[in-house]
């Protein structure tokens, strides 16, 4: 079982749609959670950290369910510019400095 | 205002010909990382430096080496590139502060895309 698992997609949605991605992680001791965005042939960029209480940044909402060990990302009112791969990231329990990346979920927003 | 800079952005080398990729940062972060990312795969950590302390991942081939001469710079040396080493190489940095046992955010450079002929 992979340490961080994501549905690879692609999710193909029209502009204005709401789309949700889920991610599961295997180690219940993980403490830090992030969503990164990666455009084609570019580097990953931090989209948002994920906090236990859930957090929102504009059209983006992230939630953490520790009991079920999954993280979600909700994107409302999708824009063409949201088309990218979204990487779920969890810290490695054996080292505070290391992160484990999921393979990413690809989102395509069409006009 | 680039914070993590990688050079070159594109590197073409021949099979077996050594190559060096460079990374510099203006964030004054203590930790620097090198990742390898192949198409449609997750970034794979090769090694990292915490200050001058080098930490190799157990499954990183000996063909990959790294140097960190000072806080700002870190180099990735591939001694004898094979066709399977063609990938995007990403440098990242983070602060050393631990957050309640968790991890700090990592900031990535734009990457170097390596082609091996």
PDB file of C-alpha atoms in Angstrom:
ATOM      1  CA  UNK A   1       0.000   0.000   0.000  1.00  0.00           C
ATOM      2  CA  UNK A   2       1.321   3.443  -0.914  1.00  0.00           C
ATOM      3  CA  UNK A   3       1.919   5.838   1.941  1.00  0.00           C
ATOM      4  CA  UNK A   4      -0.141   8.535   0.216  1.00  0.00           C
ATOM      5  CA  UNK A   5      -2.782   7.547  -2.310  1.00  0.00           C
ATOM      6  CA  UNK A   6      -4.722   9.712  -4.703  1.00  0.00           C
ATOM      7  CA  UNK A   7      -7.073   9.105  -7.590  1.00  0.00           C
ATOM      8  CA  UNK A   8      -4.957  10.069 -10.623  1.00  0.00           C
ATOM      9  CA  UNK A   9      -7.979  11.363 -12.550  1.00  0.00           C
ATOM     10  CA  UNK A  10      -8.201  13.222 -14.806  1.00  0.00           C
ATOM     11  CA  UNK A  11     -11.216  15.050 -13.500  1.00  0.00           C
ATOM     12  CA  UNK A  12     -12.727  16.848 -16.464  1.00  0.00           C
ATOM     13  CA  UNK A  13     -15.161  19.534 -15.350  1.00  0.00           C
ATOM     14  CA  UNK A  14     -16.794  22.624 -16.912  1.00  0.00           C
ATOM     15  CA  UNK A  15     -15.961  26.111 -15.764  1.00  0.00           C
ATOM     16  CA  UNK A  16     -17.937  27.033 -12.674  1.00  0.00           C
ATOM     17  CA  UNK A  17     -18.224  23.481 -11.418  1.00  0.00           C
ATOM     18  CA  UNK A  18     -17.377  22.336  -7.915  1.00  0.00           C
ATOM     19  CA  UNK A  19     -14.888  19.503  -7.732  1.00  0.00           C
ATOM     20  CA  UNK A  20     -13.514  17.531  -4.801  1.00  0.00           C
ATOM     21  CA  UNK A  21     -10.382  15.434  -4.451  1.00  0.00           C
ATOM     22  CA  UNK A  22      -9.636  12.954  -1.717  1.00  0.00           C
ATOM     23  CA  UNK A  23      -6.374  11.543  -0.529  1.00  0.00           C
ATOM     24  CA  UNK A  24      -5.633   8.797   1.994  1.00  0.00           C
ATOM     25  CA  UNK A  25      -2.483   8.343   4.032  1.00  0.00           C
ATOM     26  CA  UNK A  26      -1.260   5.229   5.767  1.00  0.00           C
ATOM     27  CA  UNK A  27       0.523   6.437   8.890  1.00  0.00           C
ATOM     28  CA  UNK A  28      -1.788   7.599  11.617  1.00  0.00           C
ATOM     29  CA  UNK A  29       1.084   9.413  13.344  1.00  0.00           C
ATOM     30  CA  UNK A  30       1.483  11.934  10.514  1.00  0.00           C
ATOM     31  CA  UNK A  31       1.146  15.504  11.726  1.00  0.00           C
ATOM     32  CA  UNK A  32       1.499  17.845   8.760  1.00  0.00           C
ATOM     33  CA  UNK A  33      -0.631  17.881   5.655  1.00  0.00           C
ATOM     34  CA  UNK A  34      -0.505  20.004   2.544  1.00  0.00           C
ATOM     35  CA  UNK A  35      -1.949  20.404  -0.899  1.00  0.00           C
ATOM     36  CA  UNK A  36       0.494  21.420  -3.599  1.00  0.00           C
ATOM     37  CA  UNK A  37      -0.377  22.405  -7.124  1.00  0.00           C
ATOM     38  CA  UNK A  38       1.822  21.445 -10.038  1.00  0.00           C
ATOM     39  CA  UNK A  39       1.367  22.803 -13.544  1.00  0.00           C
ATOM     40  CA  UNK A  40       2.586  20.805 -16.509  1.00  0.00           C
ATOM     41  CA  UNK A  41       6.398  20.692 -16.589  1.00  0.00           C
ATOM     42  CA  UNK A  42       6.660  23.114 -13.667  1.00  0.00           C
ATOM     43  CA  UNK A  43       7.586  22.769 -10.018  1.00  0.00           C
ATOM     44  CA  UNK A  44       5.112  22.007  -7.221  1.00  0.00           C
ATOM     45  CA  UNK A  45       3.816  25.087  -5.428  1.00  0.00           C
ATOM     46  CA  UNK A  46       2.131  25.160  -2.074  1.00  0.00           C
ATOM     47  CA  UNK A  47      -1.594  25.644  -2.432  1.00  0.00           C
ATOM     48  CA  UNK A  48      -2.504  25.364   1.221  1.00  0.00           C
ATOM     49  CA  UNK A  49      -1.695  23.645   4.459  1.00  0.00           C
ATOM     50  CA  UNK A  50      -4.413  21.478   5.946  1.00  0.00           C
ATOM     51  CA  UNK A  51      -5.387  21.972   9.562  1.00  0.00           C
ATOM     52  CA  UNK A  52      -7.379  19.720  11.837  1.00  0.00           C
ATOM     53  CA  UNK A  53     -10.230  22.202  12.011  1.00  0.00           C
ATOM     54  CA  UNK A  54     -10.384  22.556   8.251  1.00  0.00           C
ATOM     55  CA  UNK A  55      -9.441  25.718   6.441  1.00  0.00           C
ATOM     56  CA  UNK A  56     -10.567  27.799   3.540  1.00  0.00           C
ATOM     57  CA  UNK A  57      -8.743  30.079   1.148  1.00  0.00           C
ATOM     58  CA  UNK A  58     -11.067  31.764  -1.293  1.00  0.00           C
ATOM     59  CA  UNK A  59     -12.552  29.103  -3.527  1.00  0.00           C
ATOM     60  CA  UNK A  60     -10.457  26.348  -1.967  1.00  0.00           C
ATOM     61  CA  UNK A  61     -11.402  24.382   1.141  1.00  0.00           C
ATOM     62  CA  UNK A  62      -9.236  21.702   2.719  1.00  0.00           C
ATOM     63  CA  UNK A  63     -10.341  19.236   5.358  1.00  0.00           C
ATOM     64  CA  UNK A  64      -8.634  16.587   7.409  1.00  0.00           C
ATOM     65  CA  UNK A  65     -10.249  13.478   8.827  1.00  0.00           C
ATOM     66  CA  UNK A  66      -7.758  11.889  11.189  1.00  0.00           C
ATOM     67  CA  UNK A  67     -10.013   9.006  12.169  1.00  0.00           C
ATOM     68  CA  UNK A  68     -10.319   7.867   8.571  1.00  0.00           C
ATOM     69  CA  UNK A  69      -6.891   9.142   7.566  1.00  0.00           C
ATOM     70  CA  UNK A  70      -7.982  11.142   4.596  1.00  0.00           C
ATOM     71  CA  UNK A  71      -7.573  14.675   3.371  1.00  0.00           C
ATOM     72  CA  UNK A  72      -9.863  16.462   0.979  1.00  0.00           C
ATOM     73  CA  UNK A  73      -9.655  19.487  -1.271  1.00  0.00           C
ATOM     74  CA  UNK A  74     -12.771  21.211  -2.553  1.00  0.00           C
ATOM     75  CA  UNK A  75     -12.588  23.714  -5.389  1.00  0.00           C
ATOM     76  CA  UNK A  76     -15.663  25.853  -5.970  1.00  0.00           C
ATOM     77  CA  UNK A  77     -16.466  27.842  -9.098  1.00  0.00           C
ATOM     78  CA  UNK A  78     -13.669  26.211 -11.107  1.00  0.00           C
ATOM     79  CA  UNK A  79     -11.644  28.440 -13.417  1.00  0.00           C
ATOM     80  CA  UNK A  80      -9.733  27.447 -16.524  1.00  0.00           C
ATOM     81  CA  UNK A  81      -6.591  28.434 -14.652  1.00  0.00           C
ATOM     82  CA  UNK A  82      -7.276  25.759 -12.028  1.00  0.00           C
ATOM     83  CA  UNK A  83      -6.275  23.102 -14.556  1.00  0.00           C
ATOM     84  CA  UNK A  84      -3.250  21.441 -12.999  1.00  0.00           C
ATOM     85  CA  UNK A  85      -2.194  18.405 -11.006  1.00  0.00           C
ATOM     86  CA  UNK A  86      -2.931  18.566  -7.287  1.00  0.00           C
ATOM     87  CA  UNK A  87      -0.493  16.756  -5.024  1.00  0.00           C
ATOM     88  CA  UNK A  88      -1.469  15.541  -1.592  1.00  0.00           C
ATOM     89  CA  UNK A  89       1.503  15.754   0.774  1.00  0.00           C
ATOM     90  CA  UNK A  90       2.033  14.322   4.250  1.00  0.00           C
ATOM     91  CA  UNK A  91       5.030  14.525   6.552  1.00  0.00           C
ATOM     92  CA  UNK A  92       7.153  11.463   7.156  1.00  0.00           C
ATOM     93  CA  UNK A  93       6.819  10.357  10.725  1.00  0.00           C
ATOM     94  CA  UNK A  94      10.456   9.310  11.003  1.00  0.00           C
ATOM     95  CA  UNK A  95      11.666  12.768  10.091  1.00  0.00           C
ATOM     96  CA  UNK A  96      10.108  16.142  10.565  1.00  0.00           C
ATOM     97  CA  UNK A  97      11.968  17.472   7.575  1.00  0.00           C
ATOM     98  CA  UNK A  98      10.734  15.056   5.005  1.00  0.00           C
ATOM     99  CA  UNK A  99       7.502  14.978   3.078  1.00  0.00           C
ATOM    100  CA  UNK A 100       5.771  12.192   1.209  1.00  0.00           C
ATOM    101  CA  UNK A 101       4.080  13.194  -2.012  1.00  0.00           C
ATOM    102  CA  UNK A 102       1.124  11.524  -3.630  1.00  0.00           C
ATOM    103  CA  UNK A 103       1.255  10.998  -7.377  1.00  0.00           C
ATOM    104  CA  UNK A 104      -1.306  13.716  -7.877  1.00  0.00           C
ATOM    105  CA  UNK A 105      -4.807  14.163  -9.209  1.00  0.00           C
ATOM    106  CA  UNK A 106      -5.080  15.821 -12.567  1.00  0.00           C
ATOM    107  CA  UNK A 107      -7.803  18.433 -13.059  1.00  0.00           C
ATOM    108  CA  UNK A 108      -8.919  19.696 -16.439  1.00  0.00           C
ATOM    109  CA  UNK A 109     -11.357  22.603 -16.462  1.00  0.00           C
ATOM    110  CA  UNK A 110     -13.003  23.095 -19.841  1.00  0.00           C
ATOM    111  CA  UNK A 111     -14.728  26.245 -21.163  1.00  0.00           C
TER     112      UNK A 111
ATOM    113  CA  UNK B   1      11.954  37.674  -6.720  1.00  0.00           C
ATOM    114  CA  UNK B   2      13.121  34.121  -7.248  1.00  0.00           C
ATOM    115  CA  UNK B   3      13.741  32.412  -3.931  1.00  0.00           C
ATOM    116  CA  UNK B   4      14.984  29.022  -5.088  1.00  0.00           C
ATOM    117  CA  UNK B   5      16.948  29.108  -8.308  1.00  0.00           C
ATOM    118  CA  UNK B   6      18.044  26.146 -10.352  1.00  0.00           C
ATOM    119  CA  UNK B   7      20.514  26.073 -13.208  1.00  0.00           C
ATOM    120  CA  UNK B   8      20.392  25.068 -15.889  1.00  0.00           C
ATOM    121  CA  UNK B   9      16.695  24.734 -16.556  1.00  0.00           C
ATOM    122  CA  UNK B  10      17.350  22.186 -19.272  1.00  0.00           C
ATOM    123  CA  UNK B  11      20.346  19.889 -19.443  1.00  0.00           C
ATOM    124  CA  UNK B  12      21.190  17.430 -22.182  1.00  0.00           C
ATOM    125  CA  UNK B  13      23.955  14.948 -21.556  1.00  0.00           C
ATOM    126  CA  UNK B  14      25.258  11.790 -23.103  1.00  0.00           C
ATOM    127  CA  UNK B  15      24.980   8.378 -21.593  1.00  0.00           C
ATOM    128  CA  UNK B  16      27.734   8.048 -18.990  1.00  0.00           C
ATOM    129  CA  UNK B  17      28.876  11.670 -19.141  1.00  0.00           C
ATOM    130  CA  UNK B  18      28.928  13.287 -15.683  1.00  0.00           C
ATOM    131  CA  UNK B  19      26.609  16.183 -15.094  1.00  0.00           C
ATOM    132  CA  UNK B  20      26.162  18.712 -12.276  1.00  0.00           C
ATOM    133  CA  UNK B  21      22.955  20.521 -11.478  1.00  0.00           C
ATOM    134  CA  UNK B  22      22.948  23.543  -9.202  1.00  0.00           C
ATOM    135  CA  UNK B  23      20.524  25.096  -6.780  1.00  0.00           C
ATOM    136  CA  UNK B  24      20.718  28.328  -4.850  1.00  0.00           C
ATOM    137  CA  UNK B  25      18.348  29.935  -2.384  1.00  0.00           C
ATOM    138  CA  UNK B  26      17.804  33.392  -0.951  1.00  0.00           C
ATOM    139  CA  UNK B  27      15.552  32.220   1.884  1.00  0.00           C
ATOM    140  CA  UNK B  28      18.405  31.376   4.262  1.00  0.00           C
ATOM    141  CA  UNK B  29      16.731  28.061   4.993  1.00  0.00           C
ATOM    142  CA  UNK B  30      18.655  25.404   6.845  1.00  0.00           C
ATOM    143  CA  UNK B  31      17.323  22.428   4.941  1.00  0.00           C
ATOM    144  CA  UNK B  32      17.813  21.762   1.244  1.00  0.00           C
ATOM    145  CA  UNK B  33      16.452  18.793  -0.672  1.00  0.00           C
ATOM    146  CA  UNK B  34      16.905  17.136  -4.031  1.00  0.00           C
ATOM    147  CA  UNK B  35      14.020  15.302  -5.639  1.00  0.00           C
ATOM    148  CA  UNK B  36      13.724  13.331  -8.836  1.00  0.00           C
ATOM    149  CA  UNK B  37      10.381  13.425 -10.617  1.00  0.00           C
ATOM    150  CA  UNK B  38       9.443  11.346 -13.632  1.00  0.00           C
ATOM    151  CA  UNK B  39       6.376  11.881 -15.745  1.00  0.00           C
ATOM    152  CA  UNK B  40       3.074  11.319 -13.913  1.00  0.00           C
ATOM    153  CA  UNK B  41       4.904  10.244 -10.765  1.00  0.00           C
ATOM    154  CA  UNK B  42       5.349  11.773  -7.348  1.00  0.00           C
ATOM    155  CA  UNK B  43       8.564  13.622  -6.581  1.00  0.00           C
ATOM    156  CA  UNK B  44      11.014  11.128  -5.089  1.00  0.00           C
ATOM    157  CA  UNK B  45      13.409  12.365  -2.419  1.00  0.00           C
ATOM    158  CA  UNK B  46      17.035  11.565  -3.211  1.00  0.00           C
ATOM    159  CA  UNK B  47      18.722  13.236  -0.220  1.00  0.00           C
ATOM    160  CA  UNK B  48      18.684  16.338   1.910  1.00  0.00           C
ATOM    161  CA  UNK B  49      21.006  18.531   3.903  1.00  0.00           C
ATOM    162  CA  UNK B  50      20.227  19.872   7.307  1.00  0.00           C
ATOM    163  CA  UNK B  51      22.838  22.606   7.463  1.00  0.00           C
ATOM    164  CA  UNK B  52      25.988  20.663   6.584  1.00  0.00           C
ATOM    165  CA  UNK B  53      24.641  17.299   7.628  1.00  0.00           C
ATOM    166  CA  UNK B  54      24.004  15.096   4.635  1.00  0.00           C
ATOM    167  CA  UNK B  55      21.126  12.601   4.736  1.00  0.00           C
ATOM    168  CA  UNK B  56      20.880  10.036   1.979  1.00  0.00           C
ATOM    169  CA  UNK B  57      17.722   8.094   1.253  1.00  0.00           C
ATOM    170  CA  UNK B  58      18.274   4.353   1.498  1.00  0.00           C
ATOM    171  CA  UNK B  59      17.212   3.708  -2.078  1.00  0.00           C
ATOM    172  CA  UNK B  60      19.168   6.522  -3.731  1.00  0.00           C
ATOM    173  CA  UNK B  61      21.709   4.993  -6.141  1.00  0.00           C
ATOM    174  CA  UNK B  62      25.401   5.669  -5.563  1.00  0.00           C
ATOM    175  CA  UNK B  63      25.428   7.322  -8.971  1.00  0.00           C
ATOM    176  CA  UNK B  64      23.873  10.371  -7.319  1.00  0.00           C
ATOM    177  CA  UNK B  65      25.980  12.582  -5.079  1.00  0.00           C
ATOM    178  CA  UNK B  66      25.480  15.977  -3.547  1.00  0.00           C
ATOM    179  CA  UNK B  67      27.509  18.865  -2.191  1.00  0.00           C
ATOM    180  CA  UNK B  68      26.518  21.850  -0.120  1.00  0.00           C
ATOM    181  CA  UNK B  69      29.461  24.259   0.122  1.00  0.00           C
ATOM    182  CA  UNK B  70      27.460  26.917   2.010  1.00  0.00           C
ATOM    183  CA  UNK B  71      23.943  27.732   3.171  1.00  0.00           C
ATOM    184  CA  UNK B  72      22.887  29.174  -0.161  1.00  0.00           C
ATOM    185  CA  UNK B  73      24.112  26.574  -2.633  1.00  0.00           C
ATOM    186  CA  UNK B  74      23.580  22.887  -3.184  1.00  0.00           C
ATOM    187  CA  UNK B  75      24.713  20.718  -6.099  1.00  0.00           C
ATOM    188  CA  UNK B  76      23.539  17.414  -7.502  1.00  0.00           C
ATOM    189  CA  UNK B  77      26.188  15.363  -9.271  1.00  0.00           C
ATOM    190  CA  UNK B  78      25.212  12.445 -11.458  1.00  0.00           C
ATOM    191  CA  UNK B  79      28.404  10.526 -12.040  1.00  0.00           C
ATOM    192  CA  UNK B  80      27.358   8.304 -14.919  1.00  0.00           C
ATOM    193  CA  UNK B  81      23.893   9.182 -16.182  1.00  0.00           C
ATOM    194  CA  UNK B  82      21.856   6.358 -17.609  1.00  0.00           C
ATOM    195  CA  UNK B  83      18.757   6.541 -19.768  1.00  0.00           C
ATOM    196  CA  UNK B  84      16.674   5.858 -16.667  1.00  0.00           C
ATOM    197  CA  UNK B  85      17.973   9.028 -15.029  1.00  0.00           C
ATOM    198  CA  UNK B  86      16.167  11.256 -17.483  1.00  0.00           C
ATOM    199  CA  UNK B  87      13.751  13.204 -15.315  1.00  0.00           C
ATOM    200  CA  UNK B  88      12.964  16.545 -13.746  1.00  0.00           C
ATOM    201  CA  UNK B  89      15.256  17.297 -10.812  1.00  0.00           C
ATOM    202  CA  UNK B  90      13.735  19.544  -8.203  1.00  0.00           C
ATOM    203  CA  UNK B  91      15.535  21.404  -5.468  1.00  0.00           C
ATOM    204  CA  UNK B  92      13.550  22.483  -2.420  1.00  0.00           C
ATOM    205  CA  UNK B  93      14.216  24.263   0.861  1.00  0.00           C
ATOM    206  CA  UNK B  94      12.573  24.538   4.242  1.00  0.00           C
ATOM    207  CA  UNK B  95      13.252  26.129   7.597  1.00  0.00           C
ATOM    208  CA  UNK B  96      14.518  23.918  10.329  1.00  0.00           C
ATOM    209  CA  UNK B  97      11.743  24.738  12.751  1.00  0.00           C
ATOM    210  CA  UNK B  98       9.660  21.778  13.758  1.00  0.00           C
ATOM    211  CA  UNK B  99       5.980  22.493  14.128  1.00  0.00           C
ATOM    212  CA  UNK B 100       4.590  20.347  16.913  1.00  0.00           C
ATOM    213  CA  UNK B 101       6.322  17.314  15.496  1.00  0.00           C
ATOM    214  CA  UNK B 102       5.216  18.082  11.997  1.00  0.00           C
ATOM    215  CA  UNK B 103       6.990  19.459   8.967  1.00  0.00           C
ATOM    216  CA  UNK B 104       7.506  22.907   7.625  1.00  0.00           C
ATOM    217  CA  UNK B 105       6.504  23.939   4.132  1.00  0.00           C
ATOM    218  CA  UNK B 106       8.958  23.171   1.370  1.00  0.00           C
ATOM    219  CA  UNK B 107       9.615  25.698  -1.368  1.00  0.00           C
ATOM    220  CA  UNK B 108      10.629  24.383  -4.743  1.00  0.00           C
ATOM    221  CA  UNK B 109      12.841  25.720  -7.461  1.00  0.00           C
ATOM    222  CA  UNK B 110      11.687  25.578 -11.092  1.00  0.00           C
ATOM    223  CA  UNK B 111      13.531  22.330 -11.702  1.00  0.00           C
ATOM    224  CA  UNK B 112      16.110  21.117 -14.175  1.00  0.00           C
ATOM    225  CA  UNK B 113      14.863  18.826 -16.898  1.00  0.00           C
ATOM    226  CA  UNK B 114      17.569  16.296 -17.706  1.00  0.00           C
ATOM    227  CA  UNK B 115      17.698  14.490 -21.021  1.00  0.00           C
ATOM    228  CA  UNK B 116      20.136  11.600 -21.507  1.00  0.00           C
ATOM    229  CA  UNK B 117      21.049  10.677 -25.063  1.00  0.00           C
TER     230      UNK B 117
END
